[in-house]
PDB file of C-alpha atoms in Angstrom:
ATOM      1  CA  LEU A   1      -0.277  -0.473  -7.100  1.00  0.00           C
ATOM      2  CA  SER A   2       0.687  -0.206  -4.044  1.00  0.00           C
ATOM      3  CA  LEU A   3       1.849   3.326  -2.151  1.00  0.00           C
ATOM      4  CA  LYS A   4       3.919   2.192   1.118  1.00  0.00           C
ATOM      5  CA  SER A   5       4.300   5.390   3.068  1.00  0.00           C
ATOM      6  CA  THR A   6       6.886   6.396   5.716  1.00  0.00           C
ATOM      7  CA  CYS A   7       7.871   8.779   7.307  1.00  0.00           C
ATOM      8  CA  SER A   8       8.241  12.013   5.189  1.00  0.00           C
ATOM      9  CA  GLN A   9      11.665  12.855   5.345  1.00  0.00           C
ATOM     10  CA  ARG A  10      11.509  16.640   4.628  1.00  0.00           C
ATOM     11  CA  ASP A  11      11.179  17.576   8.356  1.00  0.00           C
ATOM     12  CA  LEU A  12      14.247  15.684  10.596  1.00  0.00           C
ATOM     13  CA  LYS A  13      11.723  16.064  13.012  1.00  0.00           C
ATOM     14  CA  THR A  14       9.197  13.958  11.678  1.00  0.00           C
ATOM     15  CA  PRO A  15      11.047  10.827  10.905  1.00  0.00           C
ATOM     16  CA  LEU A  16      11.921  10.955  14.430  1.00  0.00           C
ATOM     17  CA  LYS A  17       8.498  11.404  15.922  1.00  0.00           C
ATOM     18  CA  CYS A  18       7.196   9.005  13.520  1.00  0.00           C
ATOM     19  CA  HIS A  19       9.036   6.632  14.287  1.00  0.00           C
ATOM     20  CA  SER A  20       8.927   6.604  17.776  1.00  0.00           C
ATOM     21  CA  GLU A  21       5.250   6.943  17.980  1.00  0.00           C
ATOM     22  CA  GLY A  22       5.342   3.516  16.153  1.00  0.00           C
ATOM     23  CA  THR A  23       7.384   1.755  18.781  1.00  0.00           C
ATOM     24  CA  GLY A  24       5.203   3.121  21.408  1.00  0.00           C
ATOM     25  CA  GLN A  25       8.304   4.897  23.130  1.00  0.00           C
ATOM     26  CA  LEU A  26       6.485   7.684  23.920  1.00  0.00           C
ATOM     27  CA  GLU A  27       4.932   7.750  27.511  1.00  0.00           C
ATOM     28  CA  GLY A  28       1.164   7.246  28.233  1.00  0.00           C
ATOM     29  CA  ALA A  29       0.641   6.872  24.714  1.00  0.00           C
ATOM     30  CA  ASN A  30      -2.336   4.719  23.652  1.00  0.00           C
ATOM     31  CA  TYR A  31      -1.943   3.679  19.739  1.00  0.00           C
ATOM     32  CA  GLU A  32      -4.688   1.986  17.759  1.00  0.00           C
ATOM     33  CA  ARG A  33      -5.169   0.925  14.344  1.00  0.00           C
ATOM     34  CA  ILE A  34      -7.276   2.641  11.181  1.00  0.00           C
ATOM     35  CA  ARG A  35      -7.909   1.685   8.325  1.00  0.00           C
ATOM     36  CA  TYR A  36     -10.638   3.336   6.425  1.00  0.00           C
ATOM     37  CA  GLY A  37     -11.243   0.626   3.339  1.00  0.00           C
ATOM     38  CA  LYS A  38     -13.909   3.387   2.135  1.00  0.00           C
ATOM     39  CA  ALA A  39     -12.753   6.040   0.166  1.00  0.00           C
ATOM     40  CA  ASP A  40     -13.682   7.299  -3.842  1.00  0.00           C
ATOM     41  CA  GLY A  41     -10.705   9.657  -4.890  1.00  0.00           C
ATOM     42  CA  VAL A  42     -10.606  11.703  -8.111  1.00  0.00           C
ATOM     43  CA  GLY A  43     -11.965  10.287 -10.742  1.00  0.00           C
ATOM     44  CA  GLY A  44     -13.962   6.960  -9.160  1.00  0.00           C
ATOM     45  CA  ALA A  45     -10.182   5.870  -8.300  1.00  0.00           C
ATOM     46  CA  ALA A  46     -10.529   3.772  -4.775  1.00  0.00           C
ATOM     47  CA  LEU A  47      -8.509   4.228  -1.751  1.00  0.00           C
ATOM     48  CA  ILE A  48      -7.844   2.196   1.396  1.00  0.00           C
ATOM     49  CA  ILE A  49      -5.894   4.087   4.331  1.00  0.00           C
ATOM     50  CA  ASP A  50      -3.785   3.366   7.445  1.00  0.00           C
ATOM     51  CA  CYS A  51      -3.448   5.155  10.158  1.00  0.00           C
ATOM     52  CA  THR A  52      -2.271   4.472  13.868  1.00  0.00           C
ATOM     53  CA  THR A  53      -3.182   6.745  16.103  1.00  0.00           C
ATOM     54  CA  ASP A  54      -3.446   8.381  19.324  1.00  0.00           C
ATOM     55  CA  ASN A  55      -6.523   9.913  18.737  1.00  0.00           C
ATOM     56  CA  ARG A  56      -9.096   8.686  16.771  1.00  0.00           C
ATOM     57  CA  THR A  57     -11.248  11.586  16.556  1.00  0.00           C
ATOM     58  CA  ARG A  58      -8.347  14.275  15.228  1.00  0.00           C
ATOM     59  CA  THR A  59      -7.296  11.625  12.328  1.00  0.00           C
ATOM     60  CA  VAL A  60     -11.050  11.035  10.958  1.00  0.00           C
ATOM     61  CA  ALA A  61     -10.801  14.856  10.722  1.00  0.00           C
ATOM     62  CA  ASP A  62      -7.613  15.320   9.232  1.00  0.00           C
ATOM     63  CA  VAL A  63      -8.354  12.266   6.478  1.00  0.00           C
ATOM     64  CA  ARG A  64     -11.746  13.281   5.920  1.00  0.00           C
ATOM     65  CA  HIS A  65     -10.578  17.348   5.693  1.00  0.00           C
ATOM     66  CA  ILE A  66      -7.829  15.933   2.795  1.00  0.00           C
ATOM     67  CA  LEU A  67     -10.191  13.677   1.065  1.00  0.00           C
ATOM     68  CA  SER A  68     -12.780  16.594   0.852  1.00  0.00           C
ATOM     69  CA  LYS A  69     -10.541  19.702   0.021  1.00  0.00           C
ATOM     70  CA  ASN A  70      -8.821  17.287  -3.398  1.00  0.00           C
ATOM     71  CA  GLY A  71     -12.365  15.731  -3.975  1.00  0.00           C
ATOM     72  CA  GLY A  72     -12.842  12.346  -2.782  1.00  0.00           C
ATOM     73  CA  ASN A  73     -14.873  11.767   0.215  1.00  0.00           C
ATOM     74  CA  LEU A  74     -15.049   9.450   2.939  1.00  0.00           C
ATOM     75  CA  GLY A  75     -17.934   7.233   1.940  1.00  0.00           C
ATOM     76  CA  THR A  76     -19.710   4.412   4.096  1.00  0.00           C
ATOM     77  CA  ASP A  77     -18.139   1.300   5.522  1.00  0.00           C
ATOM     78  CA  GLY A  78     -16.078  -1.123   3.437  1.00  0.00           C
ATOM     79  CA  SER A  79     -18.355   0.431   0.564  1.00  0.00           C
ATOM     80  CA  VAL A  80     -14.584  -0.402  -1.222  1.00  0.00           C
ATOM     81  CA  SER A  81     -12.926  -3.129  -0.099  1.00  0.00           C
ATOM     82  CA  PHE A  82     -14.033  -5.342  -1.806  1.00  0.00           C
ATOM     83  CA  MET A  83     -11.917  -4.016  -4.899  1.00  0.00           C
ATOM     84  CA  PHE A  84      -9.241  -4.827  -2.880  1.00  0.00           C
ATOM     85  CA  LYS A  85      -7.102  -8.119  -1.897  1.00  0.00           C
ATOM     86  CA  HIS A  86      -5.160  -8.416   0.657  1.00  0.00           C
ATOM     87  CA  CYS A  87      -2.012 -10.395  -0.512  1.00  0.00           C
ATOM     88  CA  GLY A  88       1.582 -11.159  -0.538  1.00  0.00           C
ATOM     89  CA  TYR A  89       2.863  -9.851  -3.363  1.00  0.00           C
ATOM     90  CA  PHE A  90       6.535 -10.239  -5.430  1.00  0.00           C
ATOM     91  CA  LEU A  91       7.852  -8.240  -8.524  1.00  0.00           C
ATOM     92  CA  PHE A  92      11.108  -9.801 -10.022  1.00  0.00           C
ATOM     93  CA  ALA A  93      12.732  -7.458 -12.859  1.00  0.00           C
ATOM     94  CA  PRO A  94      12.820  -8.731 -15.751  1.00  0.00           C
ATOM     95  CA  GLY A  95      15.586 -11.444 -16.891  1.00  0.00           C
ATOM     96  CA  LEU A  96      13.983 -14.680 -14.418  1.00  0.00           C
ATOM     97  CA  LYS A  97      12.747 -17.546 -16.803  1.00  0.00           C
ATOM     98  CA  GLU A  98       8.698 -17.683 -16.055  1.00  0.00           C
ATOM     99  CA  ASP A  99       9.021 -21.481 -15.923  1.00  0.00           C
ATOM    100  CA  ASP A 100      11.547 -21.212 -12.800  1.00  0.00           C
ATOM    101  CA  VAL A 101       9.140 -18.519 -10.785  1.00  0.00           C
ATOM    102  CA  MET A 102       6.883 -20.802 -11.897  1.00  0.00           C
ATOM    103  CA  GLU A 103       7.773 -24.212 -10.260  1.00  0.00           C
ATOM    104  CA  VAL A 104       9.293 -22.741  -6.888  1.00  0.00           C
ATOM    105  CA  ALA A 105       6.588 -20.399  -6.411  1.00  0.00           C
ATOM    106  CA  LEU A 106       3.600 -23.233  -6.850  1.00  0.00           C
ATOM    107  CA  ASP A 107       5.669 -25.088  -5.220  1.00  0.00           C
ATOM    108  CA  ASN A 108       6.050 -23.323  -1.888  1.00  0.00           C
ATOM    109  CA  GLY A 109       2.765 -21.705  -1.283  1.00  0.00           C
ATOM    110  CA  ALA A 110       1.642 -18.789  -4.004  1.00  0.00           C
ATOM    111  CA  ASP A 111      -1.935 -17.730  -5.864  1.00  0.00           C
ATOM    112  CA  ASP A 112      -1.213 -16.894  -9.047  1.00  0.00           C
ATOM    113  CA  VAL A 113       2.194 -15.991 -11.440  1.00  0.00           C
ATOM    114  CA  VAL A 114       2.032 -13.693 -14.468  1.00  0.00           C
ATOM    115  CA  SER A 115       4.769 -12.663 -15.968  1.00  0.00           C
ATOM    116  CA  ASP A 116       4.243  -8.540 -18.249  1.00  0.00           C
ATOM    117  CA  GLU A 117       4.747  -7.121 -21.016  1.00  0.00           C
ATOM    118  CA  ASP A 118       8.413  -5.965 -20.096  1.00  0.00           C
ATOM    119  CA  GLY A 119       9.527  -9.247 -19.065  1.00  0.00           C
ATOM    120  CA  SER A 120       9.250  -8.760 -15.331  1.00  0.00           C
ATOM    121  CA  ILE A 121       7.249 -11.242 -12.908  1.00  0.00           C
ATOM    122  CA  GLU A 122       4.009 -10.507 -10.183  1.00  0.00           C
ATOM    123  CA  VAL A 123       3.850 -13.558  -7.976  1.00  0.00           C
ATOM    124  CA  THR A 124       0.567 -13.517  -5.779  1.00  0.00           C
ATOM    125  CA  CYS A 125       0.499 -15.378  -2.178  1.00  0.00           C
ATOM    126  CA  ASP A 126      -2.154 -15.499   1.258  1.00  0.00           C
ATOM    127  CA  PRO A 127      -0.849 -13.400   3.877  1.00  0.00           C
ATOM    128  CA  SER A 128       0.591 -16.576   5.957  1.00  0.00           C
ATOM    129  CA  ALA A 129       2.360 -18.156   2.856  1.00  0.00           C
ATOM    130  CA  PHE A 130       4.527 -15.642   2.542  1.00  0.00           C
ATOM    131  CA  GLU A 131       7.661 -15.786   4.834  1.00  0.00           C
ATOM    132  CA  ALA A 132       7.786 -19.143   3.344  1.00  0.00           C
ATOM    133  CA  LEU A 133       7.085 -18.272  -0.677  1.00  0.00           C
ATOM    134  CA  HIS A 134      10.102 -15.333   0.065  1.00  0.00           C
ATOM    135  CA  LYS A 135      12.186 -17.298   1.946  1.00  0.00           C
ATOM    136  CA  ALA A 136      12.173 -20.289  -1.373  1.00  0.00           C
ATOM    137  CA  PHE A 137      13.502 -16.942  -3.387  1.00  0.00           C
ATOM    138  CA  THR A 138      15.565 -16.109  -1.318  1.00  0.00           C
ATOM    139  CA  ASP A 139      17.442 -18.985  -1.295  1.00  0.00           C
ATOM    140  CA  LYS A 140      17.214 -19.422  -4.897  1.00  0.00           C
ATOM    141  CA  GLY A 141      19.368 -16.481  -4.941  1.00  0.00           C
ATOM    142  CA  TRP A 142      16.412 -14.413  -6.188  1.00  0.00           C
ATOM    143  CA  GLU A 143      15.436 -10.848  -4.806  1.00  0.00           C
ATOM    144  CA  PRO A 144      12.347  -9.504  -5.968  1.00  0.00           C
ATOM    145  CA  GLU A 145      11.676  -5.547  -6.165  1.00  0.00           C
ATOM    146  CA  VAL A 146       8.773  -5.730  -4.094  1.00  0.00           C
ATOM    147  CA  ALA A 147       8.204  -8.027  -1.804  1.00  0.00           C
ATOM    148  CA  GLU A 148       5.226  -6.977   0.783  1.00  0.00           C
ATOM    149  CA  VAL A 149       1.881  -8.108   2.039  1.00  0.00           C
ATOM    150  CA  THR A 150      -0.492  -5.573   0.442  1.00  0.00           C
ATOM    151  CA  TRP A 151      -3.674  -4.444  -0.197  1.00  0.00           C
ATOM    152  CA  LYS A 152      -3.589  -5.478  -4.263  1.00  0.00           C
ATOM    153  CA  SER A 153      -6.344  -3.531  -6.362  1.00  0.00           C
ATOM    154  CA  GLU A 154      -8.689  -5.806  -8.401  1.00  0.00           C
ATOM    155  CA  SER A 155      -8.676  -2.959 -11.280  1.00  0.00           C
ATOM    156  CA  GLU A 156      -7.219  -0.365 -11.432  1.00  0.00           C
ATOM    157  CA  THR A 157      -8.942   3.529 -12.423  1.00  0.00           C
ATOM    158  CA  VAL A 158      -6.657   4.554 -15.464  1.00  0.00           C
ATOM    159  CA  LEU A 159      -5.993   8.219 -14.790  1.00  0.00           C
ATOM    160  CA  THR A 160      -4.567  10.990 -16.907  1.00  0.00           C
ATOM    161  CA  GLY A 161      -4.544  14.932 -17.451  1.00  0.00           C
ATOM    162  CA  ASP A 162      -5.601  16.890 -14.719  1.00  0.00           C
ATOM    163  CA  ASP A 163      -7.531  13.902 -12.995  1.00  0.00           C
ATOM    164  CA  ALA A 164      -4.350  12.516 -12.635  1.00  0.00           C
ATOM    165  CA  GLU A 165      -2.969  15.113 -11.571  1.00  0.00           C
ATOM    166  CA  ARG A 166      -5.632  15.992  -8.227  1.00  0.00           C
ATOM    167  CA  MET A 167      -5.352  11.949  -7.528  1.00  0.00           C
ATOM    168  CA  GLN A 168      -1.597  12.310  -7.211  1.00  0.00           C
ATOM    169  CA  ARG A 169      -2.652  15.533  -5.025  1.00  0.00           C
ATOM    170  CA  LEU A 170      -4.338  13.883  -2.822  1.00  0.00           C
ATOM    171  CA  ILE A 171      -2.059  10.978  -1.800  1.00  0.00           C
ATOM    172  CA  ASP A 172       1.226  13.293  -1.427  1.00  0.00           C
ATOM    173  CA  ALA A 173      -1.576  15.075   1.086  1.00  0.00           C
ATOM    174  CA  LEU A 174      -3.191  12.157   3.206  1.00  0.00           C
ATOM    175  CA  GLU A 175       0.816  10.720   2.769  1.00  0.00           C
ATOM    176  CA  ASP A 176       2.302  13.913   5.168  1.00  0.00           C
ATOM    177  CA  LEU A 177      -0.391  13.281   7.335  1.00  0.00           C
ATOM    178  CA  ASP A 178       2.038  11.929  11.044  1.00  0.00           C
ATOM    179  CA  ASP A 179      -0.769   9.466  11.338  1.00  0.00           C
ATOM    180  CA  VAL A 180      -1.227   7.784   7.382  1.00  0.00           C
ATOM    181  CA  SER A 181       1.029   4.485   7.505  1.00  0.00           C
ATOM    182  CA  GLU A 182       0.059   3.546   4.565  1.00  0.00           C
ATOM    183  CA  VAL A 183      -1.786   4.482   1.494  1.00  0.00           C
ATOM    184  CA  TYR A 184      -2.958   1.688  -1.509  1.00  0.00           C
ATOM    185  CA  THR A 185      -5.702   3.067  -3.687  1.00  0.00           C
ATOM    186  CA  THR A 186      -6.365   1.417  -7.535  1.00  0.00           C
ATOM    187  CA  ALA A 187      -5.792   4.847  -9.973  1.00  0.00           C
ATOM    188  CA  VAL A 188      -2.875   4.121 -12.186  1.00  0.00           C
ATOM    189  CA  PHE A 189      -1.156   7.543 -14.049  1.00  0.00           C
ATOM    190  CA  GLU A 190      -0.891   7.516 -17.375  1.00  0.00           C
TER     191      GLU A 190
END
């Protein structure tokens, strides 16, 4: 599960500020990207948190506060990174033939093609093959529901009931931070 974070639409000032910061349009601002690939969430679920910030100290304090307040913690460097694979990811809705998708995918650099029980098809590739593979799919007239370079979890942590609710609150709180740009998790909610 990959949760893509965008600027909050609840506050009209937030999207403008966030988009302005991300484009470097604010004078005197020096932004850096930070990846916290070492966060543990509720019920043993792992988190990778990507941030873009002009103040590393503030960001780490904010992230650490949200994690501890919601049942998570910031672990040692790289403690959960091994649980994720950096890859290109495509998801097609049911309706395409798996053999057709597999042929195009494998001819254009895909690593894996998986057909799910509901008929949807997932394709993964090395990030360097993403653009060529995306072009090959769109040239065929196939528009994936999801097409992104992401951190895909190698395993799933199934959460139910209170644990699922607490983890969702944790993810929501992290995504509400202005400096957080992406949150990836091994959590699956049932």
